[in-house]
Coordinates of C-alpha atoms in Angstrom, one line a residue:
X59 CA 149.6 119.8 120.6
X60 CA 146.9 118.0 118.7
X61 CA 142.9 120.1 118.6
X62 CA 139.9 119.4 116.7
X63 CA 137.1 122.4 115.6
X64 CA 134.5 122.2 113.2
X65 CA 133.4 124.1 110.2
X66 CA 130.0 123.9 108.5
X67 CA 131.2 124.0 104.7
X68 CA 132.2 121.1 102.2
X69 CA 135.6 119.6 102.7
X70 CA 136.6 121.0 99.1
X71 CA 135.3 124.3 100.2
X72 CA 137.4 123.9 103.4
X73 CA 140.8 122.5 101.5
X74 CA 140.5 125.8 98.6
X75 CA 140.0 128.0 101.3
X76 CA 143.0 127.0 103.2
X77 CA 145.1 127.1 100.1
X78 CA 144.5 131.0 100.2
X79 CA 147.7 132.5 102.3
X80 CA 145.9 135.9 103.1
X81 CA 142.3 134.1 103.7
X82 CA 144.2 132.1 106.4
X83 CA 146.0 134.9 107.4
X84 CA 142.7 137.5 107.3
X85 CA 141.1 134.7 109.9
X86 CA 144.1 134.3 112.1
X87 CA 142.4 136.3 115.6
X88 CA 144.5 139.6 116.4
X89 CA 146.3 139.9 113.3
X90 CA 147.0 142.9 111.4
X91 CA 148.3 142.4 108.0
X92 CA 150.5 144.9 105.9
X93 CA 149.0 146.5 103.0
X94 CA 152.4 146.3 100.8
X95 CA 152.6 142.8 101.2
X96 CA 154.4 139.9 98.8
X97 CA 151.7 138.3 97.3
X98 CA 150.8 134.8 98.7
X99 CA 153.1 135.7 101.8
X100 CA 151.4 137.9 104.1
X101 CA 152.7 140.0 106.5
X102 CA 152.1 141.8 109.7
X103 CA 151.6 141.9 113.4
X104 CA 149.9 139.7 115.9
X105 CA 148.7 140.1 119.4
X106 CA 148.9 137.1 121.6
X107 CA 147.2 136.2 124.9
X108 CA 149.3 133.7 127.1
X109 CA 148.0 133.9 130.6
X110 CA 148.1 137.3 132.3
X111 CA 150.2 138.9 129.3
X112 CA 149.9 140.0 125.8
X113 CA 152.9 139.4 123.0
X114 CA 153.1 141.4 119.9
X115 CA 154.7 140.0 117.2
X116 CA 155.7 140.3 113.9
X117 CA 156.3 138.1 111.0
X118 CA 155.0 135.9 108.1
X119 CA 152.8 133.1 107.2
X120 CA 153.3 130.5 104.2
X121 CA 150.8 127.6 103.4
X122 CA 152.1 124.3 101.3
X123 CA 149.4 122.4 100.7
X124 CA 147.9 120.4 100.1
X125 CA 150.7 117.7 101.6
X126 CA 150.7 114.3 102.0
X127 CA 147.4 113.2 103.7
X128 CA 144.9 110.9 103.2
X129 CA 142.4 111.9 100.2
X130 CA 139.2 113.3 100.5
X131 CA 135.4 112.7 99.3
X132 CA 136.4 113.6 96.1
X133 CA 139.7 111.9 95.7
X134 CA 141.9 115.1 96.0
X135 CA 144.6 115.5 99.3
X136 CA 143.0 117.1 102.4
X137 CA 146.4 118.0 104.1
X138 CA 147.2 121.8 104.1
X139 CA 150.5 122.7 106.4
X140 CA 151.1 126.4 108.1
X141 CA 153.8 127.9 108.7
X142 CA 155.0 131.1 110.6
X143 CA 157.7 132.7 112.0
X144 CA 157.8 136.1 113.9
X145 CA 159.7 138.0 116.3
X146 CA 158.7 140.5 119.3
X147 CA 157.7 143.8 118.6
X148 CA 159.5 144.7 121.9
X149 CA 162.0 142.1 122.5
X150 CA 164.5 140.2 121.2
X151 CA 162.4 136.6 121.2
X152 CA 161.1 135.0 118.4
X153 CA 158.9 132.1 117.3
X154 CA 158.4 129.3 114.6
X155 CA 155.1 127.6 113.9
X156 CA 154.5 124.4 112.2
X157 CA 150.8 123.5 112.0
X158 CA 149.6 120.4 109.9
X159 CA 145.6 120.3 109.1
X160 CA 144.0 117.3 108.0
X161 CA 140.3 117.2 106.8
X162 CA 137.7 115.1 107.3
X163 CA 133.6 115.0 106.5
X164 CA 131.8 116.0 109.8
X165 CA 129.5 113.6 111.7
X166 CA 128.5 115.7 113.5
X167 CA 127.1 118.3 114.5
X168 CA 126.0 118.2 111.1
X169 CA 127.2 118.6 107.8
X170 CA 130.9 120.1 107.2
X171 CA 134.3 119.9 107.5
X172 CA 136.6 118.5 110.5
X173 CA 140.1 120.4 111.0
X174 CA 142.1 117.9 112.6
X175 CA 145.4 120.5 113.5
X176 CA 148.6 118.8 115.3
X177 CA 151.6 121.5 115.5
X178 CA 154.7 122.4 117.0
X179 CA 156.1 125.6 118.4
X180 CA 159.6 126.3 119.6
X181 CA 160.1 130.0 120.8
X182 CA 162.0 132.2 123.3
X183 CA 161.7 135.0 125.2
X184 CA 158.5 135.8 127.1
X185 CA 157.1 132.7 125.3
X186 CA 159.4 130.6 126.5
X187 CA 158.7 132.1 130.2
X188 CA 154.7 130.9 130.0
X189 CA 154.0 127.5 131.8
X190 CA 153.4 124.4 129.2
X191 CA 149.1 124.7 130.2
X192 CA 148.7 128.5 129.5
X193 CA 150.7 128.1 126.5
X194 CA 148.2 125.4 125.4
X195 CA 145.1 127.0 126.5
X196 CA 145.7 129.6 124.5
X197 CA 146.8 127.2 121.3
X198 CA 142.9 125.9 121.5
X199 CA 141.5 129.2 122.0
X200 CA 143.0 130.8 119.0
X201 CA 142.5 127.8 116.3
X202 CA 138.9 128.1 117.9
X203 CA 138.3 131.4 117.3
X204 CA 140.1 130.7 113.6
X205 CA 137.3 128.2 112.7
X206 CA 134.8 131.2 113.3
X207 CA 136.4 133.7 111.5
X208 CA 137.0 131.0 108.8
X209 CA 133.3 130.5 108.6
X210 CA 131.9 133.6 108.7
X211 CA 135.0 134.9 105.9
X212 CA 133.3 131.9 103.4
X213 CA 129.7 133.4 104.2
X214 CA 130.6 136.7 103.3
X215 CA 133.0 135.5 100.3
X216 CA 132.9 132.5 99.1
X217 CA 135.1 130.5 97.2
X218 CA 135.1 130.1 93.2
X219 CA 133.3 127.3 92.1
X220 CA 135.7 125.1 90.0
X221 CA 133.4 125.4 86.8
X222 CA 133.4 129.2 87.2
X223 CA 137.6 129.3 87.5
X224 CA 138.4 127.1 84.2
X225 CA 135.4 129.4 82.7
X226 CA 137.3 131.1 79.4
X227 CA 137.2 135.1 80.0
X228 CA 136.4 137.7 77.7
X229 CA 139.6 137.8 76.8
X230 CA 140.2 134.0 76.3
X231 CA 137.9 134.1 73.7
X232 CA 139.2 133.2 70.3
X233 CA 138.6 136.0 67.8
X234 CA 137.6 134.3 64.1
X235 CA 140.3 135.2 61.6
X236 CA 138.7 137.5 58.6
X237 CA 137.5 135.9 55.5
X238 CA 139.9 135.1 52.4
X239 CA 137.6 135.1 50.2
X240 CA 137.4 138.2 47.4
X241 CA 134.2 137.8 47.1
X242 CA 133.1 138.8 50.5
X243 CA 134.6 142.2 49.9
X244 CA 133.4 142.6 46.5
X245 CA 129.7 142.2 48.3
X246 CA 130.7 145.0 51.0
X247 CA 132.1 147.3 48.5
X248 CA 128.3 146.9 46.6
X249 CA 126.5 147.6 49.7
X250 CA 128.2 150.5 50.5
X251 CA 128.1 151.8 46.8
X252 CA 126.4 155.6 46.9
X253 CA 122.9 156.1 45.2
X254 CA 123.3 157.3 41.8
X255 CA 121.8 160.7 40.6
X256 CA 118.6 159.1 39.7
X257 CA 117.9 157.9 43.3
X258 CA 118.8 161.4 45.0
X259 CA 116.8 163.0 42.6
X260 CA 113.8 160.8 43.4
X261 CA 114.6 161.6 47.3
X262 CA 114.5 165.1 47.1
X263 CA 111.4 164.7 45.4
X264 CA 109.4 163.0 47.6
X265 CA 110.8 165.3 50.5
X266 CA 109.2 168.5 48.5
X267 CA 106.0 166.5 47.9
X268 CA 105.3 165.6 51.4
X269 CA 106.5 169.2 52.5
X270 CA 109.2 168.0 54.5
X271 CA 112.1 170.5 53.3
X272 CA 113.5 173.1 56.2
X273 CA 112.3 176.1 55.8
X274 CA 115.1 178.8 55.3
X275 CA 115.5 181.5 57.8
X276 CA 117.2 184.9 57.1
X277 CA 119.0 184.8 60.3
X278 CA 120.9 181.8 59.3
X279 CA 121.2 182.5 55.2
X280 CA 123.9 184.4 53.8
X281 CA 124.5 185.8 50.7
X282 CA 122.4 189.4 48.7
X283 CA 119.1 187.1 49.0
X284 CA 119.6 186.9 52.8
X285 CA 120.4 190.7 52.7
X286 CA 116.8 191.6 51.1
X287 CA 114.9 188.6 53.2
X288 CA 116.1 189.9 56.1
X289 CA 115.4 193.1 58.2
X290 CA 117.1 196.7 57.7
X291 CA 119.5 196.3 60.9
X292 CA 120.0 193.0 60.5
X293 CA 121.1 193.4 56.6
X294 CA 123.7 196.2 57.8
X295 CA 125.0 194.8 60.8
X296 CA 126.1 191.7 58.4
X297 CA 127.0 193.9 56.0
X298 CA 129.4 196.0 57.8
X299 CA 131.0 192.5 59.8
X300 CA 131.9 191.3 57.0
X301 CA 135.6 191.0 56.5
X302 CA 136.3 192.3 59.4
X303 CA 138.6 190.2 62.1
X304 CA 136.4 188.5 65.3
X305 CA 138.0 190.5 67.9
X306 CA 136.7 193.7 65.9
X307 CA 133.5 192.3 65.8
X308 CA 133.5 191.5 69.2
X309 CA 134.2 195.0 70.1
X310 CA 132.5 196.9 68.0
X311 CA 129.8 198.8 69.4
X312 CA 126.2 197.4 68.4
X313 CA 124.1 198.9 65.8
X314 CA 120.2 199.6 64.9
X315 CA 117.8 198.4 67.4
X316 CA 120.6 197.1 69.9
X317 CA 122.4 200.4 70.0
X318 CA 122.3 202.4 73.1
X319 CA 120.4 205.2 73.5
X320 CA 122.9 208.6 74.0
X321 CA 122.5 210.3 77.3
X322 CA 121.0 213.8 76.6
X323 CA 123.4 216.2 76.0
X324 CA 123.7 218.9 79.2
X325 CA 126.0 221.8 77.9
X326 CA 123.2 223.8 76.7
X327 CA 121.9 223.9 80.1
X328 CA 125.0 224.3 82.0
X329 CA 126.1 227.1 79.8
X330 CA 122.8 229.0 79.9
X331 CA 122.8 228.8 83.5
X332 CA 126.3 230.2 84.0
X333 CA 125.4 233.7 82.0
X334 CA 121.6 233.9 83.6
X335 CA 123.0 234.3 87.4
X336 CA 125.4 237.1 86.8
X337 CA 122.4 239.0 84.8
X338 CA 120.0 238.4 87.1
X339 CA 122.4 239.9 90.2
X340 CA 123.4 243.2 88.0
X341 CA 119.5 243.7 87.6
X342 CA 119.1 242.9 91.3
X343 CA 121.8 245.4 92.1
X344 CA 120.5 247.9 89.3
X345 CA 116.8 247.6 91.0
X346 CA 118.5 248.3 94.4
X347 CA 120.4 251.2 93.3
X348 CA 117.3 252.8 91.4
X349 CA 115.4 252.5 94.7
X350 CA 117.2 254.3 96.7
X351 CA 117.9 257.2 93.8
X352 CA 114.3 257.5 94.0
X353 CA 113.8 257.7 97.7
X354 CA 116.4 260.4 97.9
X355 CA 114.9 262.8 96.0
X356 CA 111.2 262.2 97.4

């Protein structure tokens, strides 16, 4: 079976492009291609359309290339050869593909790339039971449909330019070797040489002259001039933590302004309360008893 289609990129863009195993693969129509694939030998299934049926199978494509053809616009070979091979998902047939594509410069319908294919494909099983014109009907239909999905794959992403590929990385780069000479270190070692005591002294006061020292604050000063700079609580509470271990500190219970106010006391109350209501019901029953005393004898 010999078929012609058309692609609207350079014929070096076309020839890189169909060096790529998994871009040819990726553009292959009703393939699905295994994740945990070799590299440059993709894998997976594909559904084909012969007729009235559909045939899943599975299987492999290679590309060698570019072969011996007939060279191109810029003097390199524009022959790329597929191969595949697969077997039915649910059946015992399988089938080998040889496909040779020469390039060409377009005439027409404008600028781009002509894929000249011419292939051969022996097969059994429900292959072998499709007629001769189904079987080739659907040969043009798919490398149609590849030329699309070939063309709309270099749109969305395209091939490295050559310059760009020989391009050193950032790891290529040669690293100069360090310098042999003593002297270079002898000039480090003097840059890096500390002020002397003079030039500190200087420093320090220029910072006092334009009032640029850090004011010390008691909270963050240590030491019996701390103690009288800061308040009364303050002065004890640091007095008291110190040498003591951080989980005491962290549980002792806080002191001078921060302490907590003690509930009032209610024991007085309670007590005074539980010898007031027996007195006041013996001079209740004492009043009772009086009264009727007295109303007797009237």
């Amino acid at each position: 079976m010999e078929h012609e289609v058309f692609v609207p990129f350079p014929v070096g863009t076309v020839r890189q492009a169909l060096t790529e195993p998994e871009r040819v693969a990726r553009c292959v129509p009703g393939v699905q291609l295994d994740a945990e694939a070799a590299p440059h030998r993709p894998e997976g299934r594909l559904r084909l359309r012969i007729g009235s049926s559909t045939i899943t199978y599975r299987g492999s494509l290679t590309v060698s290339g570019p072969g011996d053809g007939a060279p191109g616009d810029d003097g390199a070979d524009t022959t790329v050869t597929v191969e595949a091979k697969g077997t039915e998902a649910r059946g015992d047939g399988a089938v080998a593909l040889t496909l040779t594509v020469r390039l060409a410069p377009a005439t027409g319908p404008g600028p781009g790339t002509t894929l000249s294919c011419a292939g051969s494909v022996h097969g059994d099983g429900r292959l072998a039971e499709a007629t001769d014109r189904s079987a080739e009907s659907a040969g043009r239909r798919l490398l149609d449909r590849f030329a699309e999905n070939l063309t709309e794959d270099l749109r969305q992403r395209p091939v490295p330019d050559a310059g760009e590929a020989d391009r050193p990385g950032v790891f290529d780069t040669e690293v100069p070797p360090p310098s042999l000479d003593p002297r270079s270190d002898e000039d480090v070692v003097e840059a890096a040489e500390p002020a002397g005591p003079d030039d500190t002294g200087d420093a320090l006061d220029d910072l006092v002259a334009e009032d640029r020292v850090p004011e010390l604050r008691a909270e963050h000063a240590y030491g019996p001039e701390a103690d009288a700079a800061a308040p009364a609580e303050a002065a004890h509470a640091r007095r008291t933590m110190i040498g003591r271990s951080a989980e005491e500190v962290d549980h002792a219970p806080p002191r001078g302004r921060y302490a907590p106010v003690p509930a009032p006391e209610s024991g007085g109350t309670s007590a005074t309360l539980r010898w007031a209501a027996p007195a006041a019901a013996v001079v209740l029953a004492s009043a009772v008893v009086v009264g009727r005393v007295l109303r007797r004898r009237r």
